[in-house]
Amino acid sequence: SQKIEQNSEALNIQEGKTATLTCNYTNYSPAYLQWYRQDPGRGPVFLLLIRENEKEKRKERLKVTFDTTLKQSLFHITASQPADSATYLCALVQAGTALIFGKGTTLSVSS
Amino acid sequence: NAGVTQTPKFQVLKTGQSMTLQCAQDMNHEYMSWYRQDPGMGLRLIHYSVGAGITDQGEVPNGYNVSRSTTEDFPLRLLSAAPSQTSVYFCASSYNLNGGGKDTQYFGPGTRLTVL
């Protein structure tokens, strides 16, 4: 069956460090992958999209990698801040008909 | 643009009652979808629509109906509420799901539903 797994439910790091979140998938051949941020009590907000022919994508302090051989995407937040504390979701398009989400990783950045 | 709006924000129902969760978007998006979010389960797709008059089932469609008579609106109906439907419901929309960045999902603020 098709699966999207975000390996850690929770990740705690200190301010200034780099946070690395993992998204693994099985039985998919996605053309691209998306990352979203969700704050408590709010809907997810789109952050980044990376295509299968792109190894890496950056936006300010965010970096996403996509390894189709490993079937894995890594999401990095450099110089993390307490304001980065949130749940981060990865998502794949399934057969062009639906966007399927992983369960998310809750990041806590302490000062 | 108001983006994606959902009403109500909160709702309490008794078992067996019916209700409609409203969702509207003003971005002329073709694709709309409904998710439910439960602790430990992540976002699960209930129903989706690729355009007016076209709907299809997602991962957890049982107990829910949808229709799409206009591009803007995509209501979700609970026919006979059950405690298992207690959840937070999110509506989302995008231009399409064909890639090229136009399938970025825009989410509404959510409806928190409790069924007693």
Tab-separated table of C-alpha atoms in Angstrom:
chain	number	residue	atom	x	y	z
A	1	SER	CA	0.000	0.000	0.000
A	2	GLN	CA	1.038	3.601	-0.429
A	3	LYS	CA	2.498	5.294	2.595
A	4	ILE	CA	3.964	8.616	3.588
A	5	GLU	CA	5.900	8.558	6.840
A	6	GLN	CA	7.367	11.391	8.803
A	7	ASN	CA	9.731	9.596	11.077
A	8	SER	CA	9.529	11.748	14.175
A	9	GLU	CA	6.320	12.839	15.817
A	10	ALA	CA	8.256	15.436	17.796
A	11	LEU	CA	11.619	17.140	17.516
A	12	ASN	CA	13.098	19.398	20.191
A	13	ILE	CA	16.096	21.596	19.405
A	14	GLN	CA	17.816	24.681	20.770
A	15	GLU	CA	17.593	28.078	19.177
A	16	GLY	CA	20.262	28.654	16.549
A	17	LYS	CA	20.626	24.985	15.628
A	18	THR	CA	19.529	23.379	12.379
A	19	ALA	CA	16.339	21.337	12.486
A	20	THR	CA	16.110	18.417	10.057
A	21	LEU	CA	12.776	16.718	9.413
A	22	THR	CA	12.363	13.545	7.361
A	23	CYS	CA	9.634	12.400	4.988
A	24	ASN	CA	9.745	8.899	3.507
A	25	TYR	CA	7.308	7.411	1.029
A	26	THR	CA	6.600	3.946	-0.349
A	27	ASN	CA	4.755	2.765	-3.453
A	28	TYR	CA	4.618	6.246	-4.920
A	29	SER	CA	6.401	7.727	-7.887
A	30	PRO	CA	5.742	11.389	-7.187
A	31	ALA	CA	6.667	14.063	-9.658
A	32	TYR	CA	7.079	16.476	-6.766
A	33	LEU	CA	6.631	16.863	-3.050
A	34	GLN	CA	5.307	19.717	-0.923
A	35	TRP	CA	5.975	20.904	2.620
A	36	TYR	CA	3.472	22.777	4.799
A	37	ARG	CA	3.550	24.413	8.204
A	38	GLN	CA	0.649	24.176	10.638
A	39	ASP	CA	0.255	26.238	13.788
A	40	PRO	CA	-2.118	25.131	16.588
A	41	GLY	CA	-5.742	25.878	15.766
A	42	ARG	CA	-5.023	26.900	12.171
A	43	GLY	CA	-4.984	25.344	8.729
A	44	PRO	CA	-1.735	24.264	7.052
A	45	VAL	CA	0.205	26.866	5.094
A	46	PHE	CA	2.297	26.016	2.031
A	47	LEU	CA	6.069	26.479	2.361
A	48	LEU	CA	7.962	24.802	-0.469
A	49	LEU	CA	7.541	22.516	-3.462
A	50	ILE	CA	10.352	20.412	-4.938
A	51	ARG	CA	10.212	18.503	-8.213
A	52	GLU	CA	11.752	15.094	-8.870
A	53	ASN	CA	14.448	16.584	-11.094
A	54	GLU	CA	15.447	19.092	-8.419
A	55	LYS	CA	17.882	17.842	-5.812
A	56	GLU	CA	17.549	20.835	-3.553
A	57	LYS	CA	15.348	23.912	-3.095
A	58	ARG	CA	15.936	26.885	-0.805
A	59	LYS	CA	13.802	29.694	0.543
A	60	GLU	CA	15.390	31.992	3.105
A	61	ARG	CA	16.321	29.734	6.072
A	62	LEU	CA	14.478	26.725	4.640
A	63	LYS	CA	16.031	23.996	2.516
A	64	VAL	CA	14.371	20.920	1.049
A	65	THR	CA	16.054	17.969	-0.618
A	66	PHE	CA	14.443	15.213	-2.655
A	67	ASP	CA	16.064	11.836	-3.261
A	68	THR	CA	13.889	9.679	-5.510
A	69	THR	CA	16.287	6.729	-5.142
A	70	LEU	CA	15.944	6.722	-1.368
A	71	LYS	CA	12.290	7.800	-1.656
A	72	GLN	CA	12.961	10.503	0.870
A	73	SER	CA	12.739	14.251	1.367
A	74	LEU	CA	14.585	16.175	4.046
A	75	PHE	CA	13.393	19.550	5.316
A	76	HIS	CA	15.948	21.770	7.033
A	77	ILE	CA	15.473	24.966	9.035
A	78	THR	CA	18.783	26.689	9.659
A	79	ALA	CA	19.418	29.123	12.531
A	80	SER	CA	16.134	28.001	14.074
A	81	GLN	CA	14.087	30.394	16.193
A	82	PRO	CA	11.304	29.831	18.754
A	83	ALA	CA	8.901	31.258	16.132
A	84	ASP	CA	9.691	28.207	13.965
A	85	SER	CA	7.925	25.995	16.522
A	86	ALA	CA	5.024	24.357	14.676
A	87	THR	CA	3.975	21.118	13.024
A	88	TYR	CA	5.485	20.489	9.589
A	89	LEU	CA	3.715	18.285	7.057
A	90	CYS	CA	4.947	16.733	3.841
A	91	ALA	CA	2.510	15.917	1.044
A	92	LEU	CA	2.440	14.062	-2.256
A	93	VAL	CA	0.046	14.234	-5.191
A	94	GLN	CA	-1.610	10.885	-5.815
A	95	ALA	CA	-2.321	10.177	-9.475
A	96	GLY	CA	-3.143	13.824	-10.118
A	97	THR	CA	-6.354	13.551	-8.148
A	98	ALA	CA	-5.617	14.129	-4.491
A	99	LEU	CA	-2.987	15.528	-2.171
A	100	ILE	CA	-2.027	13.039	0.537
A	101	PHE	CA	-0.322	14.196	3.726
A	102	GLY	CA	2.060	12.641	6.199
A	103	LYS	CA	1.104	12.811	9.866
A	104	GLY	CA	3.528	15.639	10.539
A	105	THR	CA	6.445	16.367	12.848
A	106	THR	CA	5.991	18.832	15.706
A	107	LEU	CA	9.074	20.997	16.087
A	108	SER	CA	9.806	22.803	19.354
A	109	VAL	CA	12.622	25.338	19.399
A	110	SER	CA	13.700	26.433	22.855
A	111	SER	CA	15.555	29.666	23.623
B	1	ASN	CA	-9.378	38.103	-1.667
B	2	ALA	CA	-10.886	36.351	1.317
B	3	GLY	CA	-9.184	33.085	0.297
B	4	VAL	CA	-10.871	29.951	1.667
B	5	THR	CA	-13.616	30.559	4.202
B	6	GLN	CA	-15.336	27.959	6.378
B	7	THR	CA	-18.407	28.211	8.556
B	8	PRO	CA	-19.112	27.559	11.325
B	9	LYS	CA	-15.891	27.720	13.340
B	10	PHE	CA	-17.295	25.517	16.095
B	11	GLN	CA	-20.286	23.168	16.238
B	12	VAL	CA	-21.714	20.740	18.762
B	13	LEU	CA	-24.161	18.108	17.521
B	14	LYS	CA	-26.062	15.289	19.090
B	15	THR	CA	-25.766	11.782	17.682
B	16	GLY	CA	-28.089	11.384	14.723
B	17	GLN	CA	-28.360	15.069	13.854
B	18	SER	CA	-27.439	16.288	10.402
B	19	MET	CA	-25.604	19.424	9.395
B	20	THR	CA	-23.683	21.041	6.560
B	21	LEU	CA	-20.197	22.481	6.848
B	22	GLN	CA	-19.780	25.346	4.425
B	23	CYS	CA	-16.675	26.065	2.366
B	24	ALA	CA	-16.181	28.837	-0.160
B	25	GLN	CA	-13.208	30.202	-2.100
B	26	ASP	CA	-12.877	33.343	-4.212
B	27	MET	CA	-9.699	32.407	-6.114
B	28	ASN	CA	-11.432	30.677	-9.039
B	29	HIS	CA	-9.811	27.386	-8.089
B	30	GLU	CA	-10.983	24.245	-9.855
B	31	TYR	CA	-9.819	21.774	-7.236
B	32	MET	CA	-11.399	21.658	-3.763
B	33	SER	CA	-11.171	19.082	-1.014
B	34	TRP	CA	-12.225	18.254	2.512
B	35	TYR	CA	-9.926	16.792	5.167
B	36	ARG	CA	-10.452	15.752	8.732
B	37	GLN	CA	-7.657	15.992	11.271
B	38	ASP	CA	-7.542	13.842	14.389
B	39	PRO	CA	-4.754	13.563	16.963
B	40	GLY	CA	-2.140	11.070	15.825
B	41	MET	CA	-3.884	10.515	12.476
B	42	GLY	CA	-2.801	13.539	10.512
B	43	LEU	CA	-4.900	14.985	7.693
B	44	ARG	CA	-7.142	12.423	6.010
B	45	LEU	CA	-8.920	13.157	2.746
B	46	ILE	CA	-12.732	12.808	2.876
B	47	HIS	CA	-13.939	13.969	-0.561
B	48	TYR	CA	-12.567	16.088	-3.333
B	49	SER	CA	-13.728	17.816	-6.502
B	50	VAL	CA	-11.784	18.627	-9.678
B	51	GLY	CA	-14.427	21.026	-10.941
B	52	ALA	CA	-18.085	22.008	-10.768
B	53	GLY	CA	-20.305	18.934	-11.047
B	54	ILE	CA	-17.448	16.488	-10.396
B	55	THR	CA	-16.755	14.910	-7.015
B	56	ASP	CA	-14.960	11.797	-5.826
B	57	GLN	CA	-14.214	9.941	-2.627
B	58	GLY	CA	-11.049	10.167	-0.641
B	59	GLU	CA	-9.659	7.929	2.079
B	60	VAL	CA	-12.496	8.272	4.645
B	61	PRO	CA	-15.758	9.135	2.815
B	62	ASN	CA	-18.275	7.118	4.861
B	63	GLY	CA	-20.910	9.220	6.603
B	64	TYR	CA	-20.249	12.297	4.477
B	65	ASN	CA	-21.763	13.677	1.272
B	66	VAL	CA	-20.571	16.461	-0.990
B	67	SER	CA	-21.767	18.316	-4.056
B	68	ARG	CA	-20.183	20.991	-6.240
B	69	SER	CA	-22.766	23.056	-8.052
B	70	THR	CA	-20.514	26.121	-8.423
B	71	THR	CA	-16.769	26.684	-8.691
B	72	GLU	CA	-16.812	28.711	-5.471
B	73	ASP	CA	-18.658	26.431	-3.031
B	74	PHE	CA	-18.019	22.908	-1.785
B	75	PRO	CA	-20.269	22.021	1.191
B	76	LEU	CA	-19.757	18.889	3.286
B	77	ARG	CA	-22.874	17.204	4.657
B	78	LEU	CA	-23.043	14.938	7.674
B	79	LEU	CA	-26.216	12.917	7.227
B	80	SER	CA	-26.463	11.341	10.692
B	81	ALA	CA	-23.696	12.491	13.005
B	82	ALA	CA	-21.787	9.940	15.082
B	83	PRO	CA	-19.274	10.483	17.912
B	84	SER	CA	-16.574	9.071	15.599
B	85	GLN	CA	-17.030	12.172	13.446
B	86	THR	CA	-15.782	14.429	16.216
B	87	SER	CA	-12.827	16.099	14.561
B	88	VAL	CA	-11.423	19.259	13.043
B	89	TYR	CA	-12.471	19.667	9.418
B	90	PHE	CA	-10.431	21.592	6.873
B	91	CYS	CA	-11.441	22.657	3.414
B	92	ALA	CA	-8.712	23.354	0.835
B	93	SER	CA	-8.522	24.562	-2.750
B	94	SER	CA	-5.989	24.891	-5.560
B	95	TYR	CA	-5.920	25.689	-9.278
B	96	ASN	CA	-5.404	22.036	-10.124
B	97	LEU	CA	-3.268	19.019	-9.210
B	98	ASN	CA	-1.199	18.922	-12.369
B	99	GLY	CA	2.065	20.246	-10.999
B	100	GLY	CA	3.895	23.371	-12.001
B	101	GLY	CA	3.187	24.951	-8.657
B	102	LYS	CA	-0.513	25.447	-9.337
B	103	ASP	CA	-1.490	22.656	-6.988
B	104	THR	CA	-0.416	24.512	-3.864
B	105	GLN	CA	-3.264	23.942	-1.439
B	106	TYR	CA	-4.861	26.914	0.297
B	107	PHE	CA	-6.566	25.860	3.511
B	108	GLY	CA	-9.464	27.376	5.379
B	109	PRO	CA	-9.310	28.036	9.147
B	110	GLY	CA	-11.136	24.821	10.014
B	111	THR	CA	-14.372	23.787	11.736
B	112	ARG	CA	-14.108	22.127	15.112
B	113	LEU	CA	-16.972	19.628	15.393
B	114	THR	CA	-18.020	17.740	18.507
B	115	VAL	CA	-20.649	15.001	18.336
B	116	LEU	CA	-22.122	13.980	21.675
